[in-house]
Amino acid sequence: MKILITGSNGLLGQKLVKLILDRGEDELIATARGANRLPYAQDDYQFDVMDITNREQVREVVARHRPEVVIHTAAMTNVDQCELEKEACWDQNVNAVKYLIEACADNNTFLLHLSTDFIFDGENGPYDEEAVPNPVSYYGESKLAAEKLLENSTIDYAIARTVLVYGIAHDMSRSNIILWVKKSLEEGKEIKVVDDQLRSPTLAEDLAMGCYLIAKKKASGIFNICGKDLLNPYEMAVKTAQFFNLDMRAMQRADASSFSQTAKRPPKTGLLIEKARTVLGYEPHSFDEGIAIVADQIKN
């Protein structure tokens, strides 16, 4: 199968490239807006520069490669930045999906789009695939608008909704709750961690596997692809500190109202993964297992 990935320099993009190359079953085209930052010899895959907000470039690159599947991981995901830079957010999260839909329609290509738990208001989580969205932030609005574009299109598509993705990028370009807690407590810094928001933290490798399973089956529709645990960030921080044997006295629990954030966050999301388990055979790691995997990657 020929698979094209957008956002290949990002955390999920990197994990997908590694997974596909390790399996060695598929022809891979990695794309990103900037230069290739992947640490793999380009004998095993092709790389193309593709700015997802450039309609003509999207159509040209997809038409030239004619992939069977596009996995669309590129997006503007900083929730507060989306609230402040709404035009850029809409361009990257909505217009880009419109351009990909057009390109996929022209080339009979299956499109897998990454979405988020932030399309929900967090009043009744965890949510299944049939739950009614009601975003409370502009980021959530943009991701829901992209979903609606797909639902109203004529192409074959899937939507993979995920939650709080964590993991290690090969260039350590992105932090996550495990790295932040570990570094802060090792340096003796006092940290406040939210205890009134619930999430299903997702190991990046698990999300990559879920996306790969959808792509290989061309399984259409909406799938929740996330972790199996429902935890608040304070519980995640405690588990991290315990794993690394760190002194937790500098760690304080706090409610969300004690933080000044530009965008509103849904209080209790989390996603139910029974459909992905049944249809795809998806089985994610626990958060405890995820910490151990990240710890091993830090060592290496």
PDB file of C-alpha atoms in Angstrom:
ATOM      1  CA  MET A   1       0.000   0.000   0.000  1.00  0.00           C
ATOM      2  CA  LYS A   2       1.212   3.530  -0.765  1.00  0.00           C
ATOM      3  CA  ILE A   3       0.732   5.831   2.254  1.00  0.00           C
ATOM      4  CA  LEU A   4       1.334   9.595   2.387  1.00  0.00           C
ATOM      5  CA  ILE A   5       1.735  11.270   5.790  1.00  0.00           C
ATOM      6  CA  THR A   6       1.310  15.000   6.458  1.00  0.00           C
ATOM      7  CA  GLY A   7       3.228  16.546   9.364  1.00  0.00           C
ATOM      8  CA  SER A   8       5.968  13.901   9.298  1.00  0.00           C
ATOM      9  CA  ASN A   9       8.296  16.063  11.438  1.00  0.00           C
ATOM     10  CA  GLY A  10       5.774  16.136  14.305  1.00  0.00           C
ATOM     11  CA  LEU A  11       5.588  13.664  17.179  1.00  0.00           C
ATOM     12  CA  LEU A  12       2.840  11.482  15.674  1.00  0.00           C
ATOM     13  CA  GLY A  13       4.330  11.826  12.192  1.00  0.00           C
ATOM     14  CA  GLN A  14       7.691  10.551  13.450  1.00  0.00           C
ATOM     15  CA  LYS A  15       6.099   7.566  15.198  1.00  0.00           C
ATOM     16  CA  LEU A  16       4.068   6.677  12.100  1.00  0.00           C
ATOM     17  CA  VAL A  17       7.128   6.832   9.851  1.00  0.00           C
ATOM     18  CA  LYS A  18       9.075   4.569  12.222  1.00  0.00           C
ATOM     19  CA  LEU A  19       6.188   2.095  12.506  1.00  0.00           C
ATOM     20  CA  ILE A  20       5.688   1.879   8.738  1.00  0.00           C
ATOM     21  CA  LEU A  21       9.413   1.578   7.997  1.00  0.00           C
ATOM     22  CA  ASP A  22       9.860  -1.092  10.705  1.00  0.00           C
ATOM     23  CA  ARG A  23       7.024  -3.133   9.194  1.00  0.00           C
ATOM     24  CA  GLY A  24       8.460  -2.799   5.706  1.00  0.00           C
ATOM     25  CA  GLU A  25       5.160  -3.620   3.966  1.00  0.00           C
ATOM     26  CA  ASP A  26       4.239  -0.247   2.485  1.00  0.00           C
ATOM     27  CA  GLU A  27       5.524   2.473   0.183  1.00  0.00           C
ATOM     28  CA  LEU A  28       5.852   5.659   2.244  1.00  0.00           C
ATOM     29  CA  ILE A  29       5.803   9.332   1.310  1.00  0.00           C
ATOM     30  CA  ALA A  30       6.547  11.648   4.240  1.00  0.00           C
ATOM     31  CA  THR A  31       5.617  15.322   3.884  1.00  0.00           C
ATOM     32  CA  ALA A  32       6.084  18.415   6.031  1.00  0.00           C
ATOM     33  CA  ARG A  33       6.011  22.168   5.593  1.00  0.00           C
ATOM     34  CA  GLY A  34       9.738  22.539   6.330  1.00  0.00           C
ATOM     35  CA  ALA A  35      12.852  20.525   5.629  1.00  0.00           C
ATOM     36  CA  ASN A  36      12.943  16.828   6.493  1.00  0.00           C
ATOM     37  CA  ARG A  37      13.982  16.314  10.143  1.00  0.00           C
ATOM     38  CA  LEU A  38      13.490  12.543  10.233  1.00  0.00           C
ATOM     39  CA  PRO A  39      16.550  10.502  11.283  1.00  0.00           C
ATOM     40  CA  TYR A  40      16.069   7.802   8.640  1.00  0.00           C
ATOM     41  CA  ALA A  41      17.930   7.173   5.402  1.00  0.00           C
ATOM     42  CA  GLN A  42      15.804   8.298   2.489  1.00  0.00           C
ATOM     43  CA  ASP A  43      16.525   5.068   0.628  1.00  0.00           C
ATOM     44  CA  ASP A  44      13.524   3.594   2.487  1.00  0.00           C
ATOM     45  CA  TYR A  45      10.950   6.322   1.857  1.00  0.00           C
ATOM     46  CA  GLN A  46      10.330   9.508  -0.127  1.00  0.00           C
ATOM     47  CA  PHE A  47      10.102  13.001   1.353  1.00  0.00           C
ATOM     48  CA  ASP A  48       8.298  15.957  -0.175  1.00  0.00           C
ATOM     49  CA  VAL A  49       7.830  19.488   1.099  1.00  0.00           C
ATOM     50  CA  MET A  50       4.081  20.148   1.340  1.00  0.00           C
ATOM     51  CA  ASP A  51       2.495  23.130   3.040  1.00  0.00           C
ATOM     52  CA  ILE A  52      -1.025  21.952   3.875  1.00  0.00           C
ATOM     53  CA  THR A  53      -2.322  25.546   3.672  1.00  0.00           C
ATOM     54  CA  ASN A  54      -1.175  25.834   0.033  1.00  0.00           C
ATOM     55  CA  ARG A  55      -4.036  24.467  -2.059  1.00  0.00           C
ATOM     56  CA  GLU A  56      -2.072  24.088  -5.299  1.00  0.00           C
ATOM     57  CA  GLN A  57       0.877  22.420  -3.585  1.00  0.00           C
ATOM     58  CA  VAL A  58      -1.393  19.933  -1.818  1.00  0.00           C
ATOM     59  CA  ARG A  59      -3.104  18.996  -5.086  1.00  0.00           C
ATOM     60  CA  GLU A  60       0.194  18.737  -6.980  1.00  0.00           C
ATOM     61  CA  VAL A  61       1.954  16.544  -4.394  1.00  0.00           C
ATOM     62  CA  VAL A  62      -0.995  14.191  -3.926  1.00  0.00           C
ATOM     63  CA  ALA A  63      -1.557  13.941  -7.700  1.00  0.00           C
ATOM     64  CA  ARG A  64       2.112  13.176  -8.324  1.00  0.00           C
ATOM     65  CA  HIS A  65       2.303  10.363  -5.758  1.00  0.00           C
ATOM     66  CA  ARG A  66      -1.292   9.073  -6.043  1.00  0.00           C
ATOM     67  CA  PRO A  67      -1.274   7.419  -2.589  1.00  0.00           C
ATOM     68  CA  GLU A  68      -3.946   4.911  -1.621  1.00  0.00           C
ATOM     69  CA  VAL A  69      -4.138   6.490   1.838  1.00  0.00           C
ATOM     70  CA  VAL A  70      -3.309   9.924   3.259  1.00  0.00           C
ATOM     71  CA  ILE A  71      -2.818  10.092   7.050  1.00  0.00           C
ATOM     72  CA  HIS A  72      -3.292  13.735   8.000  1.00  0.00           C
ATOM     73  CA  THR A  73      -1.434  14.471  11.244  1.00  0.00           C
ATOM     74  CA  ALA A  74      -0.417  18.104  10.603  1.00  0.00           C
ATOM     75  CA  ALA A  75      -2.414  20.715  12.541  1.00  0.00           C
ATOM     76  CA  MET A  76      -2.209  23.736  14.813  1.00  0.00           C
ATOM     77  CA  THR A  77      -2.700  22.127  18.219  1.00  0.00           C
ATOM     78  CA  ASN A  78      -1.629  24.774  20.759  1.00  0.00           C
ATOM     79  CA  VAL A  79      -5.036  25.546  22.264  1.00  0.00           C
ATOM     80  CA  ASP A  80      -4.173  29.031  23.541  1.00  0.00           C
ATOM     81  CA  GLN A  81      -2.372  29.978  20.318  1.00  0.00           C
ATOM     82  CA  CYS A  82      -5.466  28.960  18.349  1.00  0.00           C
ATOM     83  CA  GLU A  83      -7.549  31.320  20.501  1.00  0.00           C
ATOM     84  CA  LEU A  84      -5.147  34.205  19.793  1.00  0.00           C
ATOM     85  CA  GLU A  85      -4.393  33.464  16.126  1.00  0.00           C
ATOM     86  CA  LYS A  86      -7.786  32.432  14.809  1.00  0.00           C
ATOM     87  CA  GLU A  87      -7.065  33.026  11.137  1.00  0.00           C
ATOM     88  CA  ALA A  88      -3.931  30.855  11.219  1.00  0.00           C
ATOM     89  CA  CYS A  89      -5.811  28.212  13.204  1.00  0.00           C
ATOM     90  CA  TRP A  90      -8.642  28.078  10.660  1.00  0.00           C
ATOM     91  CA  ASP A  91      -6.182  27.973   7.786  1.00  0.00           C
ATOM     92  CA  GLN A  92      -4.228  25.031   9.231  1.00  0.00           C
ATOM     93  CA  ASN A  93      -7.081  23.070  10.808  1.00  0.00           C
ATOM     94  CA  VAL A  94      -9.983  23.639   8.406  1.00  0.00           C
ATOM     95  CA  ASN A  95      -8.878  25.022   5.031  1.00  0.00           C
ATOM     96  CA  ALA A  96      -6.067  22.456   4.868  1.00  0.00           C
ATOM     97  CA  VAL A  97      -8.592  19.638   5.300  1.00  0.00           C
ATOM     98  CA  LYS A  98     -10.700  21.126   2.506  1.00  0.00           C
ATOM     99  CA  TYR A  99      -7.657  21.065   0.192  1.00  0.00           C
ATOM    100  CA  LEU A 100      -6.824  17.476   1.149  1.00  0.00           C
ATOM    101  CA  ILE A 101     -10.415  16.385   0.517  1.00  0.00           C
ATOM    102  CA  GLU A 102     -10.235  17.932  -2.976  1.00  0.00           C
ATOM    103  CA  ALA A 103      -6.903  16.230  -3.693  1.00  0.00           C
ATOM    104  CA  CYS A 104      -8.116  12.870  -2.372  1.00  0.00           C
ATOM    105  CA  ALA A 105     -11.318  13.132  -4.433  1.00  0.00           C
ATOM    106  CA  ASP A 106      -9.244  13.701  -7.581  1.00  0.00           C
ATOM    107  CA  ASN A 107      -7.079  10.640  -6.900  1.00  0.00           C
ATOM    108  CA  ASN A 108      -9.537   8.184  -5.310  1.00  0.00           C
ATOM    109  CA  THR A 109      -7.523   8.335  -2.069  1.00  0.00           C
ATOM    110  CA  PHE A 110      -8.699   7.313   1.424  1.00  0.00           C
ATOM    111  CA  LEU A 111      -8.173  10.159   3.928  1.00  0.00           C
ATOM    112  CA  LEU A 112      -7.539   9.543   7.634  1.00  0.00           C
ATOM    113  CA  HIS A 113      -7.905  12.750   9.628  1.00  0.00           C
ATOM    114  CA  LEU A 114      -6.743  13.278  13.227  1.00  0.00           C
ATOM    115  CA  SER A 115      -9.218  14.948  15.564  1.00  0.00           C
ATOM    116  CA  THR A 116      -9.500  15.587  19.294  1.00  0.00           C
ATOM    117  CA  ASP A 117     -11.488  15.207  22.506  1.00  0.00           C
ATOM    118  CA  PHE A 118     -11.622  19.027  22.589  1.00  0.00           C
ATOM    119  CA  ILE A 119     -14.634  18.937  20.246  1.00  0.00           C
ATOM    120  CA  PHE A 120     -16.599  18.124  23.445  1.00  0.00           C
ATOM    121  CA  ASP A 121     -17.524  20.442  26.330  1.00  0.00           C
ATOM    122  CA  GLY A 122     -16.310  17.990  28.976  1.00  0.00           C
ATOM    123  CA  GLU A 123     -19.555  17.916  30.932  1.00  0.00           C
ATOM    124  CA  ASN A 124     -20.328  14.215  30.366  1.00  0.00           C
ATOM    125  CA  GLY A 125     -17.068  12.444  29.519  1.00  0.00           C
ATOM    126  CA  PRO A 126     -15.784   9.929  28.713  1.00  0.00           C
ATOM    127  CA  TYR A 127     -17.365   9.967  25.252  1.00  0.00           C
ATOM    128  CA  ASP A 128     -18.088   7.338  22.611  1.00  0.00           C
ATOM    129  CA  GLU A 129     -18.081   7.962  18.843  1.00  0.00           C
ATOM    130  CA  GLU A 130     -21.797   8.807  18.808  1.00  0.00           C
ATOM    131  CA  ALA A 131     -21.618  11.575  21.439  1.00  0.00           C
ATOM    132  CA  VAL A 132     -22.765  15.057  20.367  1.00  0.00           C
ATOM    133  CA  PRO A 133     -19.871  17.557  20.103  1.00  0.00           C
ATOM    134  CA  ASN A 134     -20.005  20.989  21.744  1.00  0.00           C
ATOM    135  CA  PRO A 135     -16.568  22.659  21.741  1.00  0.00           C
ATOM    136  CA  VAL A 136     -15.661  25.339  24.294  1.00  0.00           C
ATOM    137  CA  SER A 137     -12.523  26.678  22.539  1.00  0.00           C
ATOM    138  CA  TYR A 138     -11.670  27.943  19.064  1.00  0.00           C
ATOM    139  CA  TYR A 139      -9.293  25.000  18.637  1.00  0.00           C
ATOM    140  CA  GLY A 140     -12.193  22.635  19.327  1.00  0.00           C
ATOM    141  CA  GLU A 141     -14.422  24.585  16.914  1.00  0.00           C
ATOM    142  CA  SER A 142     -11.825  24.319  14.152  1.00  0.00           C
ATOM    143  CA  LYS A 143     -11.374  20.571  14.602  1.00  0.00           C
ATOM    144  CA  LEU A 144     -15.140  20.016  14.608  1.00  0.00           C
ATOM    145  CA  ALA A 145     -15.485  22.116  11.437  1.00  0.00           C
ATOM    146  CA  ALA A 146     -12.896  19.859   9.766  1.00  0.00           C
ATOM    147  CA  GLU A 147     -14.866  16.763  10.809  1.00  0.00           C
ATOM    148  CA  LYS A 148     -18.000  18.249   9.254  1.00  0.00           C
ATOM    149  CA  LEU A 149     -16.158  18.893   5.981  1.00  0.00           C
ATOM    150  CA  LEU A 150     -15.317  15.199   5.832  1.00  0.00           C
ATOM    151  CA  GLU A 151     -18.840  14.092   6.751  1.00  0.00           C
ATOM    152  CA  ASN A 152     -20.236  16.249   3.936  1.00  0.00           C
ATOM    153  CA  SER A 153     -17.682  15.070   1.366  1.00  0.00           C
ATOM    154  CA  THR A 154     -17.954  12.245  -1.148  1.00  0.00           C
ATOM    155  CA  ILE A 155     -14.560  10.652  -0.401  1.00  0.00           C
ATOM    156  CA  ASP A 156     -13.740   7.561   1.646  1.00  0.00           C
ATOM    157  CA  TYR A 157     -12.488   8.786   5.007  1.00  0.00           C
ATOM    158  CA  ALA A 158     -11.937   8.027   8.663  1.00  0.00           C
ATOM    159  CA  ILE A 159     -11.592  10.298  11.676  1.00  0.00           C
ATOM    160  CA  ALA A 160      -9.318   9.265  14.549  1.00  0.00           C
ATOM    161  CA  ARG A 161     -10.109  11.247  17.714  1.00  0.00           C
ATOM    162  CA  THR A 162      -7.418  11.250  20.351  1.00  0.00           C
ATOM    163  CA  VAL A 163      -6.550  12.732  23.757  1.00  0.00           C
ATOM    164  CA  LEU A 164      -3.443  14.292  25.382  1.00  0.00           C
ATOM    165  CA  VAL A 165      -0.726  12.632  23.307  1.00  0.00           C
ATOM    166  CA  TYR A 166       2.633  12.094  25.018  1.00  0.00           C
ATOM    167  CA  GLY A 167       5.919  10.636  23.889  1.00  0.00           C
ATOM    168  CA  ILE A 168       9.478  11.439  22.879  1.00  0.00           C
ATOM    169  CA  ALA A 169      10.315  13.061  19.552  1.00  0.00           C
ATOM    170  CA  HIS A 170      13.740  11.980  18.253  1.00  0.00           C
ATOM    171  CA  ASP A 171      15.017  15.590  18.442  1.00  0.00           C
ATOM    172  CA  MET A 172      13.372  16.161  21.871  1.00  0.00           C
ATOM    173  CA  SER A 173      11.596  19.138  20.264  1.00  0.00           C
ATOM    174  CA  ARG A 174       8.417  18.740  22.304  1.00  0.00           C
ATOM    175  CA  SER A 175       7.799  18.351  26.021  1.00  0.00           C
ATOM    176  CA  ASN A 176       5.020  16.374  27.707  1.00  0.00           C
ATOM    177  CA  ILE A 177       3.700  15.837  31.222  1.00  0.00           C
ATOM    178  CA  ILE A 178       6.191  13.032  31.979  1.00  0.00           C
ATOM    179  CA  LEU A 179       9.239  15.036  30.894  1.00  0.00           C
ATOM    180  CA  TRP A 180       7.958  18.198  32.590  1.00  0.00           C
ATOM    181  CA  VAL A 181       7.296  16.532  35.960  1.00  0.00           C
ATOM    182  CA  LYS A 182      10.573  14.577  35.871  1.00  0.00           C
ATOM    183  CA  LYS A 183      12.711  17.621  34.994  1.00  0.00           C
ATOM    184  CA  SER A 184      10.949  19.973  37.420  1.00  0.00           C
ATOM    185  CA  LEU A 185      11.162  17.639  40.435  1.00  0.00           C
ATOM    186  CA  GLU A 186      14.781  16.664  39.665  1.00  0.00           C
ATOM    187  CA  GLU A 187      15.636  20.386  39.674  1.00  0.00           C
ATOM    188  CA  GLY A 188      13.702  20.941  42.917  1.00  0.00           C
ATOM    189  CA  LYS A 189      11.185  23.299  41.327  1.00  0.00           C
ATOM    190  CA  GLU A 190       7.769  23.752  42.878  1.00  0.00           C
ATOM    191  CA  ILE A 191       5.001  22.781  40.445  1.00  0.00           C
ATOM    192  CA  LYS A 192       1.232  23.051  40.532  1.00  0.00           C
ATOM    193  CA  VAL A 193      -0.700  20.322  38.722  1.00  0.00           C
ATOM    194  CA  VAL A 194      -4.395  20.376  37.837  1.00  0.00           C
ATOM    195  CA  ASP A 195      -6.558  17.783  39.603  1.00  0.00           C
ATOM    196  CA  ASP A 196     -10.022  18.702  38.290  1.00  0.00           C
ATOM    197  CA  GLN A 197      -9.648  17.800  34.613  1.00  0.00           C
ATOM    198  CA  LEU A 198      -9.967  14.203  33.402  1.00  0.00           C
ATOM    199  CA  ARG A 199      -8.272  12.848  30.272  1.00  0.00           C
ATOM    200  CA  SER A 200      -7.273   9.548  28.619  1.00  0.00           C
ATOM    201  CA  PRO A 201      -3.516  10.124  28.077  1.00  0.00           C
ATOM    202  CA  THR A 202      -2.319   8.561  24.824  1.00  0.00           C
ATOM    203  CA  LEU A 203       1.143   7.167  24.115  1.00  0.00           C
ATOM    204  CA  ALA A 204       2.247   8.427  20.687  1.00  0.00           C
ATOM    205  CA  GLU A 205       3.225   4.883  19.629  1.00  0.00           C
ATOM    206  CA  ASP A 206      -0.306   3.674  20.450  1.00  0.00           C
ATOM    207  CA  LEU A 207      -1.868   6.475  18.416  1.00  0.00           C
ATOM    208  CA  ALA A 208       0.435   5.635  15.496  1.00  0.00           C
ATOM    209  CA  MET A 209      -0.618   1.979  15.688  1.00  0.00           C
ATOM    210  CA  GLY A 210      -4.306   2.927  15.787  1.00  0.00           C
ATOM    211  CA  CYS A 211      -3.869   5.118  12.708  1.00  0.00           C
ATOM    212  CA  TYR A 212      -1.954   2.353  10.933  1.00  0.00           C
ATOM    213  CA  LEU A 213      -4.716  -0.178  11.668  1.00  0.00           C
ATOM    214  CA  ILE A 214      -7.336   2.198  10.243  1.00  0.00           C
ATOM    215  CA  ALA A 215      -5.201   2.864   7.158  1.00  0.00           C
ATOM    216  CA  LYS A 216      -4.503  -0.816   6.429  1.00  0.00           C
ATOM    217  CA  LYS A 217      -8.175  -1.738   6.745  1.00  0.00           C
ATOM    218  CA  LYS A 218      -9.385   1.513   5.154  1.00  0.00           C
ATOM    219  CA  ALA A 219     -11.889   1.398   8.007  1.00  0.00           C
ATOM    220  CA  SER A 220     -14.287   4.290   7.427  1.00  0.00           C
ATOM    221  CA  GLY A 221     -16.078   6.360  10.048  1.00  0.00           C
ATOM    222  CA  ILE A 222     -15.079   7.753  13.432  1.00  0.00           C
ATOM    223  CA  PHE A 223     -12.747   5.919  15.829  1.00  0.00           C
ATOM    224  CA  ASN A 224     -11.590   6.893  19.316  1.00  0.00           C
ATOM    225  CA  ILE A 225      -7.850   6.148  19.443  1.00  0.00           C
ATOM    226  CA  CYS A 226      -6.471   6.976  22.874  1.00  0.00           C
ATOM    227  CA  GLY A 227      -5.196   5.505  26.131  1.00  0.00           C
ATOM    228  CA  LYS A 228      -7.230   3.106  28.271  1.00  0.00           C
ATOM    229  CA  ASP A 229      -6.919   5.017  31.577  1.00  0.00           C
ATOM    230  CA  LEU A 230      -9.023   7.962  32.776  1.00  0.00           C
ATOM    231  CA  LEU A 231      -6.763  10.172  34.899  1.00  0.00           C
ATOM    232  CA  ASN A 232      -6.374  13.772  35.962  1.00  0.00           C
ATOM    233  CA  PRO A 233      -2.990  15.477  35.373  1.00  0.00           C
ATOM    234  CA  TYR A 234      -2.144  15.358  39.090  1.00  0.00           C
ATOM    235  CA  GLU A 235      -2.592  11.571  39.078  1.00  0.00           C
ATOM    236  CA  MET A 236      -0.351  11.386  35.986  1.00  0.00           C
ATOM    237  CA  ALA A 237       2.267  13.499  37.773  1.00  0.00           C
ATOM    238  CA  VAL A 238       2.152  11.271  40.894  1.00  0.00           C
ATOM    239  CA  LYS A 239       2.610   8.132  38.771  1.00  0.00           C
ATOM    240  CA  THR A 240       5.561   9.791  36.996  1.00  0.00           C
ATOM    241  CA  ALA A 241       7.210  10.866  40.256  1.00  0.00           C
ATOM    242  CA  GLN A 242       6.749   7.400  41.756  1.00  0.00           C
ATOM    243  CA  PHE A 243       8.231   5.700  38.684  1.00  0.00           C
ATOM    244  CA  PHE A 244      11.386   7.845  38.799  1.00  0.00           C
ATOM    245  CA  ASN A 245      11.556   7.791  42.653  1.00  0.00           C
ATOM    246  CA  LEU A 246      11.317  11.579  42.882  1.00  0.00           C
ATOM    247  CA  ASP A 247      10.464  13.686  45.945  1.00  0.00           C
ATOM    248  CA  MET A 248       6.848  14.822  45.562  1.00  0.00           C
ATOM    249  CA  ARG A 249       6.898  17.485  48.286  1.00  0.00           C
ATOM    250  CA  ALA A 250       7.431  20.238  45.674  1.00  0.00           C
ATOM    251  CA  MET A 251       4.306  19.158  43.822  1.00  0.00           C
ATOM    252  CA  GLN A 252       0.979  20.784  44.657  1.00  0.00           C
ATOM    253  CA  ARG A 253      -2.482  19.870  43.397  1.00  0.00           C
ATOM    254  CA  ALA A 254      -4.512  22.767  42.041  1.00  0.00           C
ATOM    255  CA  ASP A 255      -7.828  23.334  40.284  1.00  0.00           C
ATOM    256  CA  ALA A 256      -8.025  24.755  36.774  1.00  0.00           C
ATOM    257  CA  SER A 257      -9.328  28.124  38.011  1.00  0.00           C
ATOM    258  CA  SER A 258      -5.925  28.844  39.586  1.00  0.00           C
ATOM    259  CA  PHE A 259      -4.311  28.971  36.132  1.00  0.00           C
ATOM    260  CA  SER A 260      -4.740  31.883  33.744  1.00  0.00           C
ATOM    261  CA  GLN A 261      -5.148  30.323  30.309  1.00  0.00           C
ATOM    262  CA  THR A 262      -6.407  32.097  27.213  1.00  0.00           C
ATOM    263  CA  ALA A 263      -8.639  29.263  26.026  1.00  0.00           C
ATOM    264  CA  LYS A 264     -11.206  27.394  28.075  1.00  0.00           C
ATOM    265  CA  ARG A 265     -10.562  23.659  28.584  1.00  0.00           C
ATOM    266  CA  PRO A 266     -13.260  20.985  28.824  1.00  0.00           C
ATOM    267  CA  PRO A 267     -13.212  19.643  32.407  1.00  0.00           C
ATOM    268  CA  LYS A 268     -13.830  15.925  31.864  1.00  0.00           C
ATOM    269  CA  THR A 269     -13.296  14.345  28.492  1.00  0.00           C
ATOM    270  CA  GLY A 270     -11.672  10.977  27.920  1.00  0.00           C
ATOM    271  CA  LEU A 271     -12.790   8.757  25.053  1.00  0.00           C
ATOM    272  CA  LEU A 272     -14.191   5.211  25.074  1.00  0.00           C
ATOM    273  CA  ILE A 273     -12.268   2.797  22.827  1.00  0.00           C
ATOM    274  CA  GLU A 274     -14.538  -0.270  22.577  1.00  0.00           C
ATOM    275  CA  LYS A 275     -15.232   0.334  18.875  1.00  0.00           C
ATOM    276  CA  ALA A 276     -11.501   0.537  18.055  1.00  0.00           C
ATOM    277  CA  ARG A 277     -10.861  -2.628  20.073  1.00  0.00           C
ATOM    278  CA  THR A 278     -13.623  -4.539  18.302  1.00  0.00           C
ATOM    279  CA  VAL A 279     -13.242  -3.294  14.726  1.00  0.00           C
ATOM    280  CA  LEU A 280      -9.488  -2.695  14.564  1.00  0.00           C
ATOM    281  CA  GLY A 281      -8.005  -4.927  17.260  1.00  0.00           C
ATOM    282  CA  TYR A 282      -6.562  -1.783  18.886  1.00  0.00           C
ATOM    283  CA  GLU A 283      -5.137  -2.314  22.381  1.00  0.00           C
ATOM    284  CA  PRO A 284      -3.196   0.571  23.942  1.00  0.00           C
ATOM    285  CA  HIS A 285      -0.688   0.510  26.792  1.00  0.00           C
ATOM    286  CA  SER A 286      -1.653   1.641  30.280  1.00  0.00           C
ATOM    287  CA  PHE A 287      -0.244   4.982  31.464  1.00  0.00           C
ATOM    288  CA  ASP A 288       2.130   3.111  33.792  1.00  0.00           C
ATOM    289  CA  GLU A 289       3.427   1.099  30.831  1.00  0.00           C
ATOM    290  CA  GLY A 290       3.685   4.314  28.816  1.00  0.00           C
ATOM    291  CA  ILE A 291       5.900   5.938  31.462  1.00  0.00           C
ATOM    292  CA  ALA A 292       8.243   2.932  31.314  1.00  0.00           C
ATOM    293  CA  ILE A 293       8.428   3.149  27.496  1.00  0.00           C
ATOM    294  CA  VAL A 294       9.190   6.886  27.623  1.00  0.00           C
ATOM    295  CA  ALA A 295      11.798   6.299  30.364  1.00  0.00           C
ATOM    296  CA  ASP A 296      13.514   3.732  28.151  1.00  0.00           C
ATOM    297  CA  GLN A 297      13.534   6.189  25.248  1.00  0.00           C
ATOM    298  CA  ILE A 298      15.041   8.899  27.463  1.00  0.00           C
ATOM    299  CA  LYS A 299      17.903   6.517  28.325  1.00  0.00           C
ATOM    300  CA  ASN A 300      18.564   5.731  24.680  1.00  0.00           C
TER     301      ASN A 300
END
